[in-house]
CSV table of C-alpha atoms in Angstrom, one decimal:
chain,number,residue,atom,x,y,z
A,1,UNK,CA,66.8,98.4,112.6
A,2,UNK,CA,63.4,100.0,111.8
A,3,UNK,CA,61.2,97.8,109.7
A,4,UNK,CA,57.8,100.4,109.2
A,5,UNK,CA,58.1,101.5,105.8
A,6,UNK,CA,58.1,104.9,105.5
A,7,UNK,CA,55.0,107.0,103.4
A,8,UNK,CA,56.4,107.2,100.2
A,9,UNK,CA,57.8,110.5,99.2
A,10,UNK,CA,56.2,110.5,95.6
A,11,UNK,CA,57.3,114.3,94.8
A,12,UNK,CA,60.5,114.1,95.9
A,13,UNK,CA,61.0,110.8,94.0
A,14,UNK,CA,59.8,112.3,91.1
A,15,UNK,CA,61.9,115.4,91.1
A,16,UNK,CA,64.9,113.3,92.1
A,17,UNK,CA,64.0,111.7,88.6
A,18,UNK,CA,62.8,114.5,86.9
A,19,UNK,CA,66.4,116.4,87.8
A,20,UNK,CA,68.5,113.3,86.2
A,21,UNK,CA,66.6,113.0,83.2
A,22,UNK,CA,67.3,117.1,83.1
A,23,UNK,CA,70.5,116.2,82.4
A,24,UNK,CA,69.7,115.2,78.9
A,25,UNK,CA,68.4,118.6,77.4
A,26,UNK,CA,71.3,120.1,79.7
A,27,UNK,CA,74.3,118.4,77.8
A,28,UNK,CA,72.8,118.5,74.3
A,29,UNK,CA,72.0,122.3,74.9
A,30,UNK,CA,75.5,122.4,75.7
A,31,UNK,CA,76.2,121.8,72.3
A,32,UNK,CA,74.4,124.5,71.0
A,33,UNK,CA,75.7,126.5,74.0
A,34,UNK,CA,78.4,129.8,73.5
A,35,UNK,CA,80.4,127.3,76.0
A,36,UNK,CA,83.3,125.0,75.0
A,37,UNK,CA,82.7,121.5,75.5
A,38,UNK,CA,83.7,118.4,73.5
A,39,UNK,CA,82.0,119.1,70.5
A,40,UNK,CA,79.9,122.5,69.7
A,41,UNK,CA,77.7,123.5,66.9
A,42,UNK,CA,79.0,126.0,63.7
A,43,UNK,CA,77.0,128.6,65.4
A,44,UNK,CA,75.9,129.2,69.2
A,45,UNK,CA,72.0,129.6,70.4
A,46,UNK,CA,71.9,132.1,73.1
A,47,UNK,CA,68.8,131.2,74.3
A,48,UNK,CA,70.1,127.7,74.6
A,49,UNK,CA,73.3,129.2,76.3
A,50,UNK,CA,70.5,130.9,78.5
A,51,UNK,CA,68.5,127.5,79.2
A,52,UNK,CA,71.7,125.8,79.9
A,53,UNK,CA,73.2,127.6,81.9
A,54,UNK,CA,69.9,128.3,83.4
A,55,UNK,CA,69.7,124.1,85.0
A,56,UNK,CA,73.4,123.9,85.5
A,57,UNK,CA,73.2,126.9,88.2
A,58,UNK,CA,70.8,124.8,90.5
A,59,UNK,CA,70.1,121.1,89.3
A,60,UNK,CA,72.5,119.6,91.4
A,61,UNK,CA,71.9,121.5,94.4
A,62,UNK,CA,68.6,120.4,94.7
A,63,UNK,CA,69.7,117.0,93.6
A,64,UNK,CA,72.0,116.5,96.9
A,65,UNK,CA,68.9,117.6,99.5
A,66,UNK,CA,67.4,115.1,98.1
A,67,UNK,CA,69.9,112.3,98.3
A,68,UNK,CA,70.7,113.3,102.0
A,69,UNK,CA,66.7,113.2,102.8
A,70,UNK,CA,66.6,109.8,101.6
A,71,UNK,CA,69.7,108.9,102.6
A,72,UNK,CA,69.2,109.4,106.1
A,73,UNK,CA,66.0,108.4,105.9
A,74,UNK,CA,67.7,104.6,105.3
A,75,UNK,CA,70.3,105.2,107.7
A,76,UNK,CA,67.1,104.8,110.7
A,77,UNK,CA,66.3,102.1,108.9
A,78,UNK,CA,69.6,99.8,108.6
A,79,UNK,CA,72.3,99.3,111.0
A,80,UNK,CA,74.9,101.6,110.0
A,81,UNK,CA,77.4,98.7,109.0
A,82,UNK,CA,74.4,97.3,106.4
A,83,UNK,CA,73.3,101.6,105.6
A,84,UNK,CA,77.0,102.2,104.5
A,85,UNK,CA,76.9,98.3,102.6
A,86,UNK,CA,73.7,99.2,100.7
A,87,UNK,CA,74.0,102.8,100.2
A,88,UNK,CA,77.4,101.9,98.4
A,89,UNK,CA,76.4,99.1,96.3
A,90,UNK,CA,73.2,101.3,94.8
A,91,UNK,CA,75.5,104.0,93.7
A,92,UNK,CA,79.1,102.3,93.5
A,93,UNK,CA,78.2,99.5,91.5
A,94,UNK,CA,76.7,101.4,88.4
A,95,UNK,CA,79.7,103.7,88.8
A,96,UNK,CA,82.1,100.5,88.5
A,97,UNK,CA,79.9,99.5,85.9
A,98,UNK,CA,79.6,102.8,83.3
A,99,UNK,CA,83.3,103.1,83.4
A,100,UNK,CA,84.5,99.9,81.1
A,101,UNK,CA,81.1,100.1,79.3
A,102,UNK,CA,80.1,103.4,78.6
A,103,UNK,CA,83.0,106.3,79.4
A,104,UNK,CA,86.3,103.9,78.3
A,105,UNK,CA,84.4,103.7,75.2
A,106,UNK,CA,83.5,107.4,75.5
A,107,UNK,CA,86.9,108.3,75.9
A,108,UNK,CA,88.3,106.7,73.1
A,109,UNK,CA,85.5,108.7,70.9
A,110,UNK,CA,87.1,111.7,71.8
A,111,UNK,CA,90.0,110.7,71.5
A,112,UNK,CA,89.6,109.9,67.7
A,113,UNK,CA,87.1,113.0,67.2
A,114,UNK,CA,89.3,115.6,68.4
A,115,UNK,CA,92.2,114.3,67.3
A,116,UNK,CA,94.5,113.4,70.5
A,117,UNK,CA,95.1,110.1,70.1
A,118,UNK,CA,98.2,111.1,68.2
A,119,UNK,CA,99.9,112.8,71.1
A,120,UNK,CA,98.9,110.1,73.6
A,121,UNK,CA,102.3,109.0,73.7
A,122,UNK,CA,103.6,112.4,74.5
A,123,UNK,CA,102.2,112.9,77.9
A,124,UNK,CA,103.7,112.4,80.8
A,125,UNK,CA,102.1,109.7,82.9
A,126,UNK,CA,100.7,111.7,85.4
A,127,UNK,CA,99.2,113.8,82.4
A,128,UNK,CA,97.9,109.9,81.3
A,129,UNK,CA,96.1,109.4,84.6
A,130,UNK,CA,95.0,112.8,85.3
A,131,UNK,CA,93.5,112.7,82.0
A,132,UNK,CA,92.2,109.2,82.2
A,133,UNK,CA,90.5,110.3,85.7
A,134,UNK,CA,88.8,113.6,84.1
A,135,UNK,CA,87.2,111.9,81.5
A,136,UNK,CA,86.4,108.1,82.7
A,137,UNK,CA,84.3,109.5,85.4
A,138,UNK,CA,83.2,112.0,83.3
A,139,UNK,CA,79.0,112.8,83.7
A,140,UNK,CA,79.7,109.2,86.9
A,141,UNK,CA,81.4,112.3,89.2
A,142,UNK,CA,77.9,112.6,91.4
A,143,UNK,CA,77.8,109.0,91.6
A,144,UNK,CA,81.5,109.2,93.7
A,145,UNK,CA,80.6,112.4,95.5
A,146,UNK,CA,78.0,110.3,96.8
A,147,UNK,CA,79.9,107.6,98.0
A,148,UNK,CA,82.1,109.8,99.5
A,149,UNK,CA,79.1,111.7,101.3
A,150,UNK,CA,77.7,108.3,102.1
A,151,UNK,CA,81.2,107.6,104.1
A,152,UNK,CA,81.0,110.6,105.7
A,153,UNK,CA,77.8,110.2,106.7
A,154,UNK,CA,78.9,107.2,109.0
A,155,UNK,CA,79.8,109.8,111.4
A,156,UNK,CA,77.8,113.1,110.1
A,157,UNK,CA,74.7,110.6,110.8
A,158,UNK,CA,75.5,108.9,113.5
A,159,UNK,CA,75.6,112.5,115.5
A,160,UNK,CA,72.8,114.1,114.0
A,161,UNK,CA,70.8,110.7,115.6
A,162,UNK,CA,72.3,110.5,118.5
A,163,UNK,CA,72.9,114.1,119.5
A,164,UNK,CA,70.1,115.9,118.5
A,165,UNK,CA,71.0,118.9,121.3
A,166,UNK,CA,68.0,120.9,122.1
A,167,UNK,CA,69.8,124.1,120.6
A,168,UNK,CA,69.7,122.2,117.5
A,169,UNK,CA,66.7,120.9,117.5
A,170,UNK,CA,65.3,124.5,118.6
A,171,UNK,CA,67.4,126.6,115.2
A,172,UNK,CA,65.9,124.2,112.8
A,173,UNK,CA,62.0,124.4,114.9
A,174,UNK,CA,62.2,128.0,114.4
A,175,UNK,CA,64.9,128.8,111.6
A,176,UNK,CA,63.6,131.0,108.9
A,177,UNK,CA,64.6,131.0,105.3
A,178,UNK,CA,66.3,134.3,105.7
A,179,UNK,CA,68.5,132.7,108.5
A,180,UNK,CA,69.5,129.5,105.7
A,181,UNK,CA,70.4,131.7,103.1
A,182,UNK,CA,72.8,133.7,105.6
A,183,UNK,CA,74.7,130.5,106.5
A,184,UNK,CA,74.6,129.4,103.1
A,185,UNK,CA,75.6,132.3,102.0
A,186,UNK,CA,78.7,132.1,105.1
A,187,UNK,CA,79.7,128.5,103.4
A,188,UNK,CA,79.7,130.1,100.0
A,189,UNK,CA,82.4,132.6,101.1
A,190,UNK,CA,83.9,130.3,103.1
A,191,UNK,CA,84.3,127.3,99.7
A,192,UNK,CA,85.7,130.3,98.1
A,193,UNK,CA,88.5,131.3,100.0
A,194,UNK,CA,89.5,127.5,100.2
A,195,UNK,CA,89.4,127.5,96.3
A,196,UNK,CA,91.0,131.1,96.3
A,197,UNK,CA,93.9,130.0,98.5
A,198,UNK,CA,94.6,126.3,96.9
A,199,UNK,CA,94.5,128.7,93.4
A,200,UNK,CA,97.6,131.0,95.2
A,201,UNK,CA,99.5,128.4,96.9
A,202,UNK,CA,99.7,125.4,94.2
A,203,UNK,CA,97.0,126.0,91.3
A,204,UNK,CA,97.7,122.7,89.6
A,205,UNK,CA,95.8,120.7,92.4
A,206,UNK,CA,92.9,122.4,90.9
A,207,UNK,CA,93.1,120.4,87.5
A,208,UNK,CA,94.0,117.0,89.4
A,209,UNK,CA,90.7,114.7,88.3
A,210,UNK,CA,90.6,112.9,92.0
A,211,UNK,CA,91.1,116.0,94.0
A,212,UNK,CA,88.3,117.9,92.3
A,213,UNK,CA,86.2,115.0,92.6
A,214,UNK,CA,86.8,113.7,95.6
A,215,UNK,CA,87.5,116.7,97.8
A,216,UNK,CA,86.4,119.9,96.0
A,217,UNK,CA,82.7,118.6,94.7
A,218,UNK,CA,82.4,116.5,98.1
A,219,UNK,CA,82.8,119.8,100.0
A,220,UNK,CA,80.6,122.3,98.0
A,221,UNK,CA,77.4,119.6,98.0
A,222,UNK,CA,78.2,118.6,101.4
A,223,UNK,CA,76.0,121.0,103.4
A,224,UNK,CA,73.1,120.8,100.6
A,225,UNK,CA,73.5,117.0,101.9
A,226,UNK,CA,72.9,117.7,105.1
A,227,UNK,CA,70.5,119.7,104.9
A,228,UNK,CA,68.2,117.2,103.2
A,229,UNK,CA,69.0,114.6,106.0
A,230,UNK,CA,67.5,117.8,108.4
A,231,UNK,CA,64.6,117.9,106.5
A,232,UNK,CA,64.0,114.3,107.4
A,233,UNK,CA,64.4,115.0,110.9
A,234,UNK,CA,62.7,117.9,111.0
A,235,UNK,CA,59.3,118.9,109.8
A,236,UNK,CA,59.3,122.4,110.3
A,237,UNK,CA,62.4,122.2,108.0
A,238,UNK,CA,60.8,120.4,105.1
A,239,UNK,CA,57.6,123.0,105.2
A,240,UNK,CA,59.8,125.2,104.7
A,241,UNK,CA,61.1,124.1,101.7
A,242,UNK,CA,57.2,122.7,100.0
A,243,UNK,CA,55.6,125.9,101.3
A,244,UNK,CA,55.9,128.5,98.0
A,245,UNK,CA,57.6,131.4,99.3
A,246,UNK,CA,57.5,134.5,96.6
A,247,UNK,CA,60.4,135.7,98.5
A,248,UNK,CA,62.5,132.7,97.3
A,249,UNK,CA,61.0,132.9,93.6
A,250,UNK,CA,62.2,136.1,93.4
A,251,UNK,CA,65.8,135.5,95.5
A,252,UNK,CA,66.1,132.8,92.6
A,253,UNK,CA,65.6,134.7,89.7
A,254,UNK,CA,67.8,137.5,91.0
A,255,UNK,CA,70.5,135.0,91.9
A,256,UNK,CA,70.1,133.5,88.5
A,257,UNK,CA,70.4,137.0,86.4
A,258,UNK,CA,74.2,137.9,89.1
A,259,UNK,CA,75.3,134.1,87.6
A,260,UNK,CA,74.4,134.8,84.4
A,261,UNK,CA,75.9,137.9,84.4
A,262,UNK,CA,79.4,136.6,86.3
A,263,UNK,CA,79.3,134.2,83.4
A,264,UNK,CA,79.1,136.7,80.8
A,265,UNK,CA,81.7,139.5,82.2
A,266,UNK,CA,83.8,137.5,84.7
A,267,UNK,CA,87.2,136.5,84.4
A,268,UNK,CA,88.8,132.8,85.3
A,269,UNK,CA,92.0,134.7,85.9
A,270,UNK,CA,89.9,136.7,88.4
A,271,UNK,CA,87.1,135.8,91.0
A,272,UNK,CA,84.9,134.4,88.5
A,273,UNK,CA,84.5,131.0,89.8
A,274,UNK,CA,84.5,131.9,93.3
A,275,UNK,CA,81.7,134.8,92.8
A,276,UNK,CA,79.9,131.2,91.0
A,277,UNK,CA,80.8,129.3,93.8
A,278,UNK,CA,79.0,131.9,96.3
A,279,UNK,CA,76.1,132.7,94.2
A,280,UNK,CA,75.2,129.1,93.5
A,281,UNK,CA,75.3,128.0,96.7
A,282,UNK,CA,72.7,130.3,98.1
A,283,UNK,CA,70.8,130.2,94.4
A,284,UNK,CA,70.9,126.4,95.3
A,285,UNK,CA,69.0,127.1,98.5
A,286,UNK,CA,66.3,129.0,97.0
A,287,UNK,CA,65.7,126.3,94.6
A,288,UNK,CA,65.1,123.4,97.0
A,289,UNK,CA,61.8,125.9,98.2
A,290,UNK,CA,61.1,126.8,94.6
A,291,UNK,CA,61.6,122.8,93.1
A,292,UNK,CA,59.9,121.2,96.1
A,293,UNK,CA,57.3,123.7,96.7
A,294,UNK,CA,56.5,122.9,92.5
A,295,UNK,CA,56.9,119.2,93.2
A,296,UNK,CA,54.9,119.0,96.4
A,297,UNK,CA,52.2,120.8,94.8
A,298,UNK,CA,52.0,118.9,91.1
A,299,UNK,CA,54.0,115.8,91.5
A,300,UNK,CA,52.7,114.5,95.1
A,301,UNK,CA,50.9,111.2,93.7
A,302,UNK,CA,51.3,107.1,92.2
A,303,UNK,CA,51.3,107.2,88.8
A,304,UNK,CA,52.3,103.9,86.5
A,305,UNK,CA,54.0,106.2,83.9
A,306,UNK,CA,55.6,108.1,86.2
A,307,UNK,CA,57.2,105.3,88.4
A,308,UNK,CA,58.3,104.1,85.0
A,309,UNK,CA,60.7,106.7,85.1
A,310,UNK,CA,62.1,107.0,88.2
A,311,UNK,CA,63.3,103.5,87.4
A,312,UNK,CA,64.6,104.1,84.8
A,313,UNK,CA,66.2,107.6,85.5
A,314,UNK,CA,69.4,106.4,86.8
A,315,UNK,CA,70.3,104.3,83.4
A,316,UNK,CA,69.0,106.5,81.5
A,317,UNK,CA,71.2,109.2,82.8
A,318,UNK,CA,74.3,106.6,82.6
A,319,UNK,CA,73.9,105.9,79.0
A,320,UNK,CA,72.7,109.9,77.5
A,321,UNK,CA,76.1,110.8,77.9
A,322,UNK,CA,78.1,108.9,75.1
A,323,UNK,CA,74.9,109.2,73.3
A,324,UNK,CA,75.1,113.1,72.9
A,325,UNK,CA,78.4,113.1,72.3
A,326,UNK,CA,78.2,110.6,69.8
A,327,UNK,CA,75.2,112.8,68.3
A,328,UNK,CA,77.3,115.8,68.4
A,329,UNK,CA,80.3,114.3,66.8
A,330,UNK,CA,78.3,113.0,63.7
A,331,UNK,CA,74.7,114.2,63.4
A,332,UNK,CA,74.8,117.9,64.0
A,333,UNK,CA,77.3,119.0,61.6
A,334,UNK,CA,74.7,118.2,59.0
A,335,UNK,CA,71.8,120.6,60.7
A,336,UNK,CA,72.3,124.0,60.8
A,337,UNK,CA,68.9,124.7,62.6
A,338,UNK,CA,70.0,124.6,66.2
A,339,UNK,CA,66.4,124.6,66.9
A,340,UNK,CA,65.8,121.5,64.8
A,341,UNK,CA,69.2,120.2,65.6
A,342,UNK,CA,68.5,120.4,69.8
A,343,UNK,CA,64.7,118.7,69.5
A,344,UNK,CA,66.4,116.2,66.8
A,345,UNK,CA,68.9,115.3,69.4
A,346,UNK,CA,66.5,115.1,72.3
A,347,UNK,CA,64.6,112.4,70.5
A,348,UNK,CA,67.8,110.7,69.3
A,349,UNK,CA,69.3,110.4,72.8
A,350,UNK,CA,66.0,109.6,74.5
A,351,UNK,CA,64.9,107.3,72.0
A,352,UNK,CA,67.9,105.3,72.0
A,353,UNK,CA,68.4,105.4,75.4
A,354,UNK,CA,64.6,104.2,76.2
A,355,UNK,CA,65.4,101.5,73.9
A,356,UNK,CA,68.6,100.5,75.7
A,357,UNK,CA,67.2,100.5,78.9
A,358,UNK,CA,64.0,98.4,78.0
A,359,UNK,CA,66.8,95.7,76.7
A,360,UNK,CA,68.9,95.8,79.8
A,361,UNK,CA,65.4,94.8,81.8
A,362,UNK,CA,65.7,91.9,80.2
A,363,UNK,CA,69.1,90.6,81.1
A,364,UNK,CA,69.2,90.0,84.8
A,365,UNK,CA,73.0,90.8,85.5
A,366,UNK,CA,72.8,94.1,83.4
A,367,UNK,CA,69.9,94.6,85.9
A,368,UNK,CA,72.0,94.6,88.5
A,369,UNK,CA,75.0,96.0,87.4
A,370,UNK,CA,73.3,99.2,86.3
A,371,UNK,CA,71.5,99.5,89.9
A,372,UNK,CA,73.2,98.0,92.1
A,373,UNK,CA,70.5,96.3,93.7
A,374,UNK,CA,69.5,92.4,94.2
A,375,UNK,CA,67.3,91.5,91.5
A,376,UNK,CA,63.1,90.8,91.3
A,377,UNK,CA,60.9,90.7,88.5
A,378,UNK,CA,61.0,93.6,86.0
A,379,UNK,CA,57.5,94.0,86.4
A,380,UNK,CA,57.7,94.1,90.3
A,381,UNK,CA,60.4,96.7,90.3
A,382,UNK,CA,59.2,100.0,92.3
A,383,UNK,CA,61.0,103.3,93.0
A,384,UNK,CA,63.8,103.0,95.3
A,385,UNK,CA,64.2,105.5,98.1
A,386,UNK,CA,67.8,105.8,97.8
């Protein structure tokens, strides 16, 4: 076990933070959006189609490099026995927690809102739990991709540390970005023609909750995964991802215009969701150098206001969820701006759920059940590496 704290990694905490709380202007503009989701405005916003559709194609990407940096990054400092114990209880617990208190209750919403709960009764009971698994992990699914990552990392870990080859060692001293995107791009085709083959030989395992979950989600973020544990290993990696590279900027933007376009024109009966799958993979590689080369730059420093989010992030992330919807379901009917209505519902949401979280500091098992993490005083909480 290695005791010597680490330097702290302030940009990549803060982008880590910066890309949950993301997730609130994502879902609410997905309201607004031209896409069909739980409950949508009268009218769509295109540019709000454009702006969500915009995060969605990278956000989560980015997200995973930097769960596998710090993940690994705890891994030398645990045994792996206590690494697997910890890493587990910091993202399993809130998962086990958000499920009775914030997506059962969720769930039932919807239910009432869009009128299932008549039909209940007439599904079949694999239909019940399929359903049940769809929408109680709901906005949680990142949390059990990453306990299934952290699982896997027990041996993925285990043999980056202990066989760091010299020909591996060597690719990632002298591996270029061009070289990255053409393996990334090689796992992209090779994701699709898993989901193009599960789609021929039995397409319902495609709508199973678990599977997709579990197996589908696990395997798309795995290599963004480790990739951030290389970047903690490697230094040459990780200035290659903070050093701005106009080549990726412009990668990006052209990777974002062939998603946005496969969106528009693309077919689900089709190759629409493989062409995604391909194109956000590689888009997803180009954003870790744009994001960390932004964050490195601007976000590389201690700030009080700024730690106060990144400790908060996580519950605030938990809790926007039911709060959009529940905004969606009974506030925007009566705005017909969707300007007003989006920026209404941005302070609604935040609001609420800065207030929420500020009362939950308060209650020491809340504390813990909404981290994970054995308790200290509120005002001696800092930013987890986690």
């Amino acid at each position: 076990m290695n005791n010597t704290p680490p330097q702290r990694e302030y940009f990549l905490d803060s982008i880590r933070a910066w890309l949950m709380l993301l997730g609130i202007p994502f879902h609410i503009s997905l309201i607004y959006s031209s896409h069909t989701w739980h409950v949508n405005s009268a009218e769509p916003s295109w540019w709000l189609t454009l702006f969500n559709d915009f995060v969605h194609s990278f956000r989560m990407q980015v997200f995973f490099v930097i769960s596998g940096y710090f993940s690994y990054m705890l891994f030398l400092r645990y045994p792996m026995k206590k690494w697997w114990t910890v890493r587990v209880e910091r993202v399993g617990i809130p998962m086990l927690t958000a499920i009775p208190l914030l997506t059962l209750p969720q769930f039932l919403m919807l239910q009432h809102v869009e009128g299932k709960s008549a039909t209940w009764h007439t599904l079949t009971g694999y239909q019940k739990f399929n359903t049940l698994a769809w929408e109680l992990v709901s906005h949680l699914w990142f949390l059990l991709v990453l306990v299934v990552l952290t699982t896997l990392g027990l041996a993925l870990f285990h043999w980056i540390k202990k066989r760091q080859q010299a020909s591996i060692i060597a690719f990632f001293n002298n591996v270029s970005m061009g070289q990255l995107t053409g393996l990334f791009l090689a796992l992209g085709i090779v994701y699709a023609i898993i989901r193009r083959t599960l789609f021929i030989v039995y397409p319902p395992i495609l709508s199973d909750g678990i599977f997709n979950f579990v197996v589908m989600q696990t395997l798309f973020y795995l290599p963004f995964f480790i990739l951030g544990a290389q970047a903690f290993v490697n230094p040459r990696l990780k200035d290659l991802f903070t050093t701005p590279s106009p080549w990726c900027m412009a990668g990006a933007a052209l990777g974002f215009i062939a998603y946005r376009l496969n969106q528009q024109y693309g077919s689900g009966d089709a190759w629409m969701y493989e062409t995604e799958y391909v194109i956000t993979m590689v888009l997803g590689l180009w954003m870790v150098n744009v994001v960390f080369a932004f964050g490195h730059r601007m976000l590389n420093f201690k700030s009080s206001r700024v730690t106060y989010f990144v400790n908060a992030s996580l519950f605030i992330y938990l809790v926007h969820h039911p709060l959009t919807l529940l905004y969606g379901a009974w506030i925007t009917p009566y705005i017909h701006s969707n300007l007003v209505g989006f920026i209404t519902g941005l302070v609604f949401v935040i609001g609420i759920a800065i207030i929420l979280y500020e009362i939950h500091l308060r209650i020491p098992l809340l504390r813990f059940l909404f981290s994970g993490k054995p308790q200290t005083s509120p005002n001696k909480t800092q930013p987890s590496a986690q």
